[in-house]
Amino acid sequence: MSSAEGMAPLDQAQRREGSAAATPETPVIRLEQLRKSFGDNLVLDGIDLSVAAGEVLVIIGPSGSGKSTLLRCINLLEPADSGRIFLEGEEITRKGADVSAVRQRVGMVFQQFNLFPQLKAIDNLTLAARRIKKMPRAEAEQRALELLRRVGLEEKAGQHPHQLSGGQQQRVAIARALMMEPHVMLFDEVTSALDPELVGEVLIVMRGLARDLGMTMLVVTHEMQFAREVGDRLIFMDGGRIVEQGQPSEVLDRPNEERTRRFLRRTLQLADSLEELTITEQGETV
Ligand SMILES: Nc1ncnc2c1ncn2[C@@H]1O[C@H](COP(=O)(O)OP(=O)(O)OP(=O)(O)O)[C@@H](O)[C@H]1O
Ligand SMILES: [Mg+2]
């Protein structure tokens, strides 16, 4: 399904574009003592983190541990209270940072696909490129078709979101995020709302971005197999902190911290026990 035709891997010059200070060794993302509270709820408690060019960082942790807030801060959807965020060496938390330019370089895909229901798949892709980047229609459509081909959906270009399966809609959402030629992609539980049989096709597309394009990615997910196979590094968050990090299979198979062990045990137990559950037509679980 994933055809690399017409899509060259991002070269270092492209990665550095728009950031004179960056060298190949400059982390794509660097967080320095990032803090964020909602009222008296401390959600990010001094996060330090670097993500290298081409690295796939997987983020796991219990509900409420701050995973989504972390991604939203990096994309400037949430203002941090203190600490600094650097994108390719440039501080984006400074006063006067160009938010629109940052969002073009940081693509984000959510659990809910957020496609425009009234627009065809191809128009979902071209809208922002034409409005924000002022890309001519023909050029935008050509690029959109290339990206739809990359996610295996070229033949669905003329369909509206309601005519597509959840997995197909999510693949359109990924292609849409790629339209702006982001230097890093943030994925927030993008397979969590999908029927189990549709999860694989989305994960395959994400694996293709990592392997074929060398995309730098931060991936919040419960898909441990994906974490093992595609992740370069895994961090476990709890209570707004990074509790533990390392090579994915190391952390998953031999966690050092009790909190990580407890979380993984619960996650695996849940997976086992859900296998055994069935829901009757009356909606009861037995
Ligand atoms: N806009 C908001 N206003 C107030 N509180 C918020 C807001 N967004 C998140 N929170 C709170 O911040 C904490 C962390 O939320 P966050 O969504 O980052 O967690 P998460 O790790 O992504 O959880 P989940 O696995 O359930 O998605 C939670 O206690 C949540 O209720
Ligand atoms: Mg979340």
mmCIF file with all atom_site columns, N, CA and C in Angstrom, residues 2 7 9-10 15 54-56 109 147 150-151 171 173-175 177-178 182 184-187 202-217 219 226 230:
data_model
loop_
_atom_site.group_PDB
_atom_site.id
_atom_site.type_symbol
_atom_site.label_atom_id
_atom_site.label_alt_id
_atom_site.label_comp_id
_atom_site.label_asym_id
_atom_site.label_entity_id
_atom_site.label_seq_id
_atom_site.pdbx_PDB_ins_code
_atom_site.Cartn_x
_atom_site.Cartn_y
_atom_site.Cartn_z
_atom_site.occupancy
_atom_site.B_iso_or_equiv
_atom_site.pdbx_formal_charge
_atom_site.auth_seq_id
_atom_site.auth_comp_id
_atom_site.auth_asym_id
_atom_site.auth_atom_id
_atom_site.pdbx_PDB_model_num
ATOM 1   N N  . SER A 1 2   ? 1.969  1.262  0.774  1.00 0.00 ? 2   SER A N  1
ATOM 2   C CA . SER A 1 2   ? 2.713  2.522  0.873  1.00 0.00 ? 2   SER A CA 1
ATOM 3   C C  . SER A 1 2   ? 3.704  2.631  -0.276 1.00 0.00 ? 2   SER A C  1
ATOM 4   N N  . MET A 1 7   ? 8.220  10.683 -3.818 1.00 0.00 ? 7   MET A N  1
ATOM 5   C CA . MET A 1 7   ? 8.477  11.304 -2.516 1.00 0.00 ? 7   MET A CA 1
ATOM 6   C C  . MET A 1 7   ? 9.906  10.987 -2.094 1.00 0.00 ? 7   MET A C  1
ATOM 7   N N  . PRO A 1 9   ? 13.142 11.114 0.346  1.00 0.00 ? 9   PRO A N  1
ATOM 8   C CA . PRO A 1 9   ? 13.329 11.313 1.779  1.00 0.00 ? 9   PRO A CA 1
ATOM 9   C C  . PRO A 1 9   ? 13.708 12.775 2.041  1.00 0.00 ? 9   PRO A C  1
ATOM 10  N N  . LEU A 1 10  ? 13.315 13.268 3.190  1.00 0.00 ? 10  LEU A N  1
ATOM 11  C CA . LEU A 1 10  ? 13.678 14.650 3.527  1.00 0.00 ? 10  LEU A CA 1
ATOM 12  C C  . LEU A 1 10  ? 15.179 14.708 3.715  1.00 0.00 ? 10  LEU A C  1
ATOM 13  N N  . ARG A 1 15  ? 15.395 19.755 6.251  1.00 0.00 ? 15  ARG A N  1
ATOM 14  C CA . ARG A 1 15  ? 15.146 19.777 7.689  1.00 0.00 ? 15  ARG A CA 1
ATOM 15  C C  . ARG A 1 15  ? 15.568 21.102 8.301  1.00 0.00 ? 15  ARG A C  1
ATOM 16  N N  . GLY A 1 54  ? 14.965 12.410 12.788 1.00 0.00 ? 54  GLY A N  1
ATOM 17  C CA . GLY A 1 54  ? 14.693 11.052 12.337 1.00 0.00 ? 54  GLY A CA 1
ATOM 18  C C  . GLY A 1 54  ? 14.326 10.090 13.450 1.00 0.00 ? 54  GLY A C  1
ATOM 19  N N  . GLU A 1 55  ? 14.315 10.577 14.692 1.00 0.00 ? 55  GLU A N  1
ATOM 20  C CA . GLU A 1 55  ? 14.014 9.688  15.818 1.00 0.00 ? 55  GLU A CA 1
ATOM 21  C C  . GLU A 1 55  ? 12.501 9.485  15.965 1.00 0.00 ? 55  GLU A C  1
ATOM 22  N N  . VAL A 1 56  ? 12.113 8.258  16.346 1.00 0.00 ? 56  VAL A N  1
ATOM 23  C CA . VAL A 1 56  ? 10.712 7.981  16.675 1.00 0.00 ? 56  VAL A CA 1
ATOM 24  C C  . VAL A 1 56  ? 10.633 7.771  18.185 1.00 0.00 ? 56  VAL A C  1
ATOM 25  N N  . VAL A 1 109 ? -1.594 14.934 14.511 1.00 0.00 ? 109 VAL A N  1
ATOM 26  C CA . VAL A 1 109 ? -2.754 14.108 14.188 1.00 0.00 ? 109 VAL A CA 1
ATOM 27  C C  . VAL A 1 109 ? -3.359 13.636 15.507 1.00 0.00 ? 109 VAL A C  1
ATOM 28  N N  . LEU A 1 147 ? 0.475  12.473 -1.808 1.00 0.00 ? 147 LEU A N  1
ATOM 29  C CA . LEU A 1 147 ? 0.374  12.074 -0.400 1.00 0.00 ? 147 LEU A CA 1
ATOM 30  C C  . LEU A 1 147 ? -0.741 11.060 -0.196 1.00 0.00 ? 147 LEU A C  1
ATOM 31  N N  . ARG A 1 150 ? 0.661  7.895  -1.086 1.00 0.00 ? 150 ARG A N  1
ATOM 32  C CA . ARG A 1 150 ? 1.557  7.407  -0.024 1.00 0.00 ? 150 ARG A CA 1
ATOM 33  C C  . ARG A 1 150 ? 0.777  6.676  1.069  1.00 0.00 ? 150 ARG A C  1
ATOM 34  N N  . VAL A 1 151 ? -0.431 7.170  1.402  1.00 0.00 ? 151 VAL A N  1
ATOM 35  C CA . VAL A 1 151 ? -1.217 6.504  2.446  1.00 0.00 ? 151 VAL A CA 1
ATOM 36  C C  . VAL A 1 151 ? -2.200 5.489  1.851  1.00 0.00 ? 151 VAL A C  1
ATOM 37  N N  . ARG A 1 171 ? -6.048 7.967  7.800  1.00 0.00 ? 171 ARG A N  1
ATOM 38  C CA . ARG A 1 171 ? -4.944 8.065  6.838  1.00 0.00 ? 171 ARG A CA 1
ATOM 39  C C  . ARG A 1 171 ? -5.024 9.371  6.048  1.00 0.00 ? 171 ARG A C  1
ATOM 40  N N  . ALA A 1 173 ? -6.202 12.099 7.332  1.00 0.00 ? 173 ALA A N  1
ATOM 41  C CA . ALA A 1 173 ? -5.753 13.115 8.306  1.00 0.00 ? 173 ALA A CA 1
ATOM 42  C C  . ALA A 1 173 ? -4.223 13.161 8.374  1.00 0.00 ? 173 ALA A C  1
ATOM 43  N N  . ILE A 1 174 ? -3.587 11.988 8.276  1.00 0.00 ? 174 ILE A N  1
ATOM 44  C CA . ILE A 1 174 ? -2.115 11.957 8.285  1.00 0.00 ? 174 ILE A CA 1
ATOM 45  C C  . ILE A 1 174 ? -1.576 12.629 7.018  1.00 0.00 ? 174 ILE A C  1
ATOM 46  N N  . ALA A 1 175 ? -2.177 12.295 5.879  1.00 0.00 ? 175 ALA A N  1
ATOM 47  C CA . ALA A 1 175 ? -1.742 12.915 4.617  1.00 0.00 ? 175 ALA A CA 1
ATOM 48  C C  . ALA A 1 175 ? -1.930 14.430 4.681  1.00 0.00 ? 175 ALA A C  1
ATOM 49  N N  . ALA A 1 177 ? -1.799 16.321 7.330  1.00 0.00 ? 177 ALA A N  1
ATOM 50  C CA . ALA A 1 177 ? -0.743 16.908 8.157  1.00 0.00 ? 177 ALA A CA 1
ATOM 51  C C  . ALA A 1 177 ? 0.580  16.999 7.392  1.00 0.00 ? 177 ALA A C  1
ATOM 52  N N  . LEU A 1 178 ? 0.799  16.065 6.446  1.00 0.00 ? 178 LEU A N  1
ATOM 53  C CA . LEU A 1 178 ? 2.058  16.072 5.680  1.00 0.00 ? 178 LEU A CA 1
ATOM 54  C C  . LEU A 1 178 ? 2.088  17.160 4.610  1.00 0.00 ? 178 LEU A C  1
ATOM 55  N N  . PRO A 1 182 ? 5.880  19.154 7.250  1.00 0.00 ? 182 PRO A N  1
ATOM 56  C CA . PRO A 1 182 ? 6.355  19.319 8.625  1.00 0.00 ? 182 PRO A CA 1
ATOM 57  C C  . PRO A 1 182 ? 7.730  18.686 8.818  1.00 0.00 ? 182 PRO A C  1
ATOM 58  N N  . VAL A 1 184 ? 8.531  17.652 11.905 1.00 0.00 ? 184 VAL A N  1
ATOM 59  C CA . VAL A 1 184 ? 8.266  16.684 12.972 1.00 0.00 ? 184 VAL A CA 1
ATOM 60  C C  . VAL A 1 184 ? 6.762  16.443 13.013 1.00 0.00 ? 184 VAL A C  1
ATOM 61  N N  . MET A 1 185 ? 6.382  15.199 13.345 1.00 0.00 ? 185 MET A N  1
ATOM 62  C CA . MET A 1 185 ? 4.957  14.870 13.427 1.00 0.00 ? 185 MET A CA 1
ATOM 63  C C  . MET A 1 185 ? 4.622  14.395 14.838 1.00 0.00 ? 185 MET A C  1
ATOM 64  N N  . LEU A 1 186 ? 3.499  14.901 15.366 1.00 0.00 ? 186 LEU A N  1
ATOM 65  C CA . LEU A 1 186 ? 3.012  14.503 16.687 1.00 0.00 ? 186 LEU A CA 1
ATOM 66  C C  . LEU A 1 186 ? 1.744  13.678 16.494 1.00 0.00 ? 186 LEU A C  1
ATOM 67  N N  . PHE A 1 187 ? 1.712  12.493 17.082 1.00 0.00 ? 187 PHE A N  1
ATOM 68  C CA . PHE A 1 187 ? 0.545  11.609 16.957 1.00 0.00 ? 187 PHE A CA 1
ATOM 69  C C  . PHE A 1 187 ? -0.031 11.354 18.347 1.00 0.00 ? 187 PHE A C  1
ATOM 70  N N  . VAL A 1 202 ? -3.293 1.947  9.684  1.00 0.00 ? 202 VAL A N  1
ATOM 71  C CA . VAL A 1 202 ? -2.802 3.270  10.101 1.00 0.00 ? 202 VAL A CA 1
ATOM 72  C C  . VAL A 1 202 ? -1.369 3.148  10.639 1.00 0.00 ? 202 VAL A C  1
ATOM 73  N N  . LEU A 1 203 ? -1.126 2.089  11.404 1.00 0.00 ? 203 LEU A N  1
ATOM 74  C CA . LEU A 1 203 ? 0.231  1.890  11.936 1.00 0.00 ? 203 LEU A CA 1
ATOM 75  C C  . LEU A 1 203 ? 1.237  1.649  10.812 1.00 0.00 ? 203 LEU A C  1
ATOM 76  N N  . ILE A 1 204 ? 0.797  0.955  9.759  1.00 0.00 ? 204 ILE A N  1
ATOM 77  C CA . ILE A 1 204 ? 1.694  0.703  8.624  1.00 0.00 ? 204 ILE A CA 1
ATOM 78  C C  . ILE A 1 204 ? 2.081  2.021  7.944  1.00 0.00 ? 204 ILE A C  1
ATOM 79  N N  . VAL A 1 205 ? 1.098  2.914  7.818  1.00 0.00 ? 205 VAL A N  1
ATOM 80  C CA . VAL A 1 205 ? 1.398  4.231  7.227  1.00 0.00 ? 205 VAL A CA 1
ATOM 81  C C  . VAL A 1 205 ? 2.407  4.980  8.105  1.00 0.00 ? 205 VAL A C  1
ATOM 82  N N  . MET A 1 206 ? 2.203  4.919  9.414  1.00 0.00 ? 206 MET A N  1
ATOM 83  C CA . MET A 1 206 ? 3.124  5.622  10.327 1.00 0.00 ? 206 MET A CA 1
ATOM 84  C C  . MET A 1 206 ? 4.524  5.009  10.268 1.00 0.00 ? 206 MET A C  1
ATOM 85  N N  . ARG A 1 207 ? 4.583  3.695  10.190 1.00 0.00 ? 207 ARG A N  1
ATOM 86  C CA . ARG A 1 207 ? 5.886  3.044  10.070 1.00 0.00 ? 207 ARG A CA 1
ATOM 87  C C  . ARG A 1 207 ? 6.579  3.480  8.773  1.00 0.00 ? 207 ARG A C  1
ATOM 88  N N  . GLY A 1 208 ? 5.795  3.636  7.705  1.00 0.00 ? 208 GLY A N  1
ATOM 89  C CA . GLY A 1 208 ? 6.340  4.096  6.427  1.00 0.00 ? 208 GLY A CA 1
ATOM 90  C C  . GLY A 1 208 ? 6.927  5.503  6.528  1.00 0.00 ? 208 GLY A C  1
ATOM 91  N N  . LEU A 1 209 ? 6.265  6.367  7.287  1.00 0.00 ? 209 LEU A N  1
ATOM 92  C CA . LEU A 1 209 ? 6.794  7.733  7.445  1.00 0.00 ? 209 LEU A CA 1
ATOM 93  C C  . LEU A 1 209 ? 8.154  7.688  8.120  1.00 0.00 ? 209 LEU A C  1
ATOM 94  N N  . ALA A 1 210 ? 8.267  6.819  9.118  1.00 0.00 ? 210 ALA A N  1
ATOM 95  C CA . ALA A 1 210 ? 9.532  6.710  9.843  1.00 0.00 ? 210 ALA A CA 1
ATOM 96  C C  . ALA A 1 210 ? 10.603 6.098  8.950  1.00 0.00 ? 210 ALA A C  1
ATOM 97  N N  . ARG A 1 211 ? 10.265 5.010  8.296  1.00 0.00 ? 211 ARG A N  1
ATOM 98  C CA . ARG A 1 211 ? 11.289 4.257  7.558  1.00 0.00 ? 211 ARG A CA 1
ATOM 99  C C  . ARG A 1 211 ? 11.629 4.882  6.214  1.00 0.00 ? 211 ARG A C  1
ATOM 100 N N  . ASP A 1 212 ? 10.621 5.305  5.459  1.00 0.00 ? 212 ASP A N  1
ATOM 101 C CA . ASP A 1 212 ? 10.872 5.789  4.097  1.00 0.00 ? 212 ASP A CA 1
ATOM 102 C C  . ASP A 1 212 ? 11.235 7.269  4.073  1.00 0.00 ? 212 ASP A C  1
ATOM 103 N N  . LEU A 1 213 ? 10.567 8.055  4.933  1.00 0.00 ? 213 LEU A N  1
ATOM 104 C CA . LEU A 1 213 ? 10.821 9.500  4.907  1.00 0.00 ? 213 LEU A CA 1
ATOM 105 C C  . LEU A 1 213 ? 11.805 9.933  5.985  1.00 0.00 ? 213 LEU A C  1
ATOM 106 N N  . GLY A 1 214 ? 12.105 9.050  6.933  1.00 0.00 ? 214 GLY A N  1
ATOM 107 C CA . GLY A 1 214 ? 12.984 9.449  8.032  1.00 0.00 ? 214 GLY A CA 1
ATOM 108 C C  . GLY A 1 214 ? 12.367 10.536 8.887  1.00 0.00 ? 214 GLY A C  1
ATOM 109 N N  . MET A 1 215 ? 11.024 10.518 8.979  1.00 0.00 ? 215 MET A N  1
ATOM 110 C CA . MET A 1 215 ? 10.321 11.570 9.713  1.00 0.00 ? 215 MET A CA 1
ATOM 111 C C  . MET A 1 215 ? 10.617 11.484 11.211 1.00 0.00 ? 215 MET A C  1
ATOM 112 N N  . THR A 1 216 ? 10.830 12.624 11.822 1.00 0.00 ? 216 THR A N  1
ATOM 113 C CA . THR A 1 216 ? 10.943 12.712 13.281 1.00 0.00 ? 216 THR A CA 1
ATOM 114 C C  . THR A 1 216 ? 9.526  12.645 13.843 1.00 0.00 ? 216 THR A C  1
ATOM 115 N N  . MET A 1 217 ? 9.292  11.728 14.808 1.00 0.00 ? 217 MET A N  1
ATOM 116 C CA . MET A 1 217 ? 7.920  11.539 15.263 1.00 0.00 ? 217 MET A CA 1
ATOM 117 C C  . MET A 1 217 ? 7.852  11.381 16.779 1.00 0.00 ? 217 MET A C  1
ATOM 118 N N  . VAL A 1 219 ? 5.081  9.902  19.340 1.00 0.00 ? 219 VAL A N  1
ATOM 119 C CA . VAL A 1 219 ? 3.885  9.077  19.177 1.00 0.00 ? 219 VAL A CA 1
ATOM 120 C C  . VAL A 1 219 ? 3.349  8.642  20.539 1.00 0.00 ? 219 VAL A C  1
ATOM 121 N N  . PHE A 1 226 ? 3.844  -1.724 18.045 1.00 0.00 ? 226 PHE A N  1
ATOM 122 C CA . PHE A 1 226 ? 4.360  -0.603 17.247 1.00 0.00 ? 226 PHE A CA 1
ATOM 123 C C  . PHE A 1 226 ? 5.547  0.034  17.966 1.00 0.00 ? 226 PHE A C  1
ATOM 124 N N  . VAL A 1 230 ? 8.882  0.051  15.817 1.00 0.00 ? 230 VAL A N  1
ATOM 125 C CA . VAL A 1 230 ? 9.169  1.308  15.120 1.00 0.00 ? 230 VAL A CA 1
ATOM 126 C C  . VAL A 1 230 ? 9.852  2.324  16.042 1.00 0.00 ? 230 VAL A C  1
#
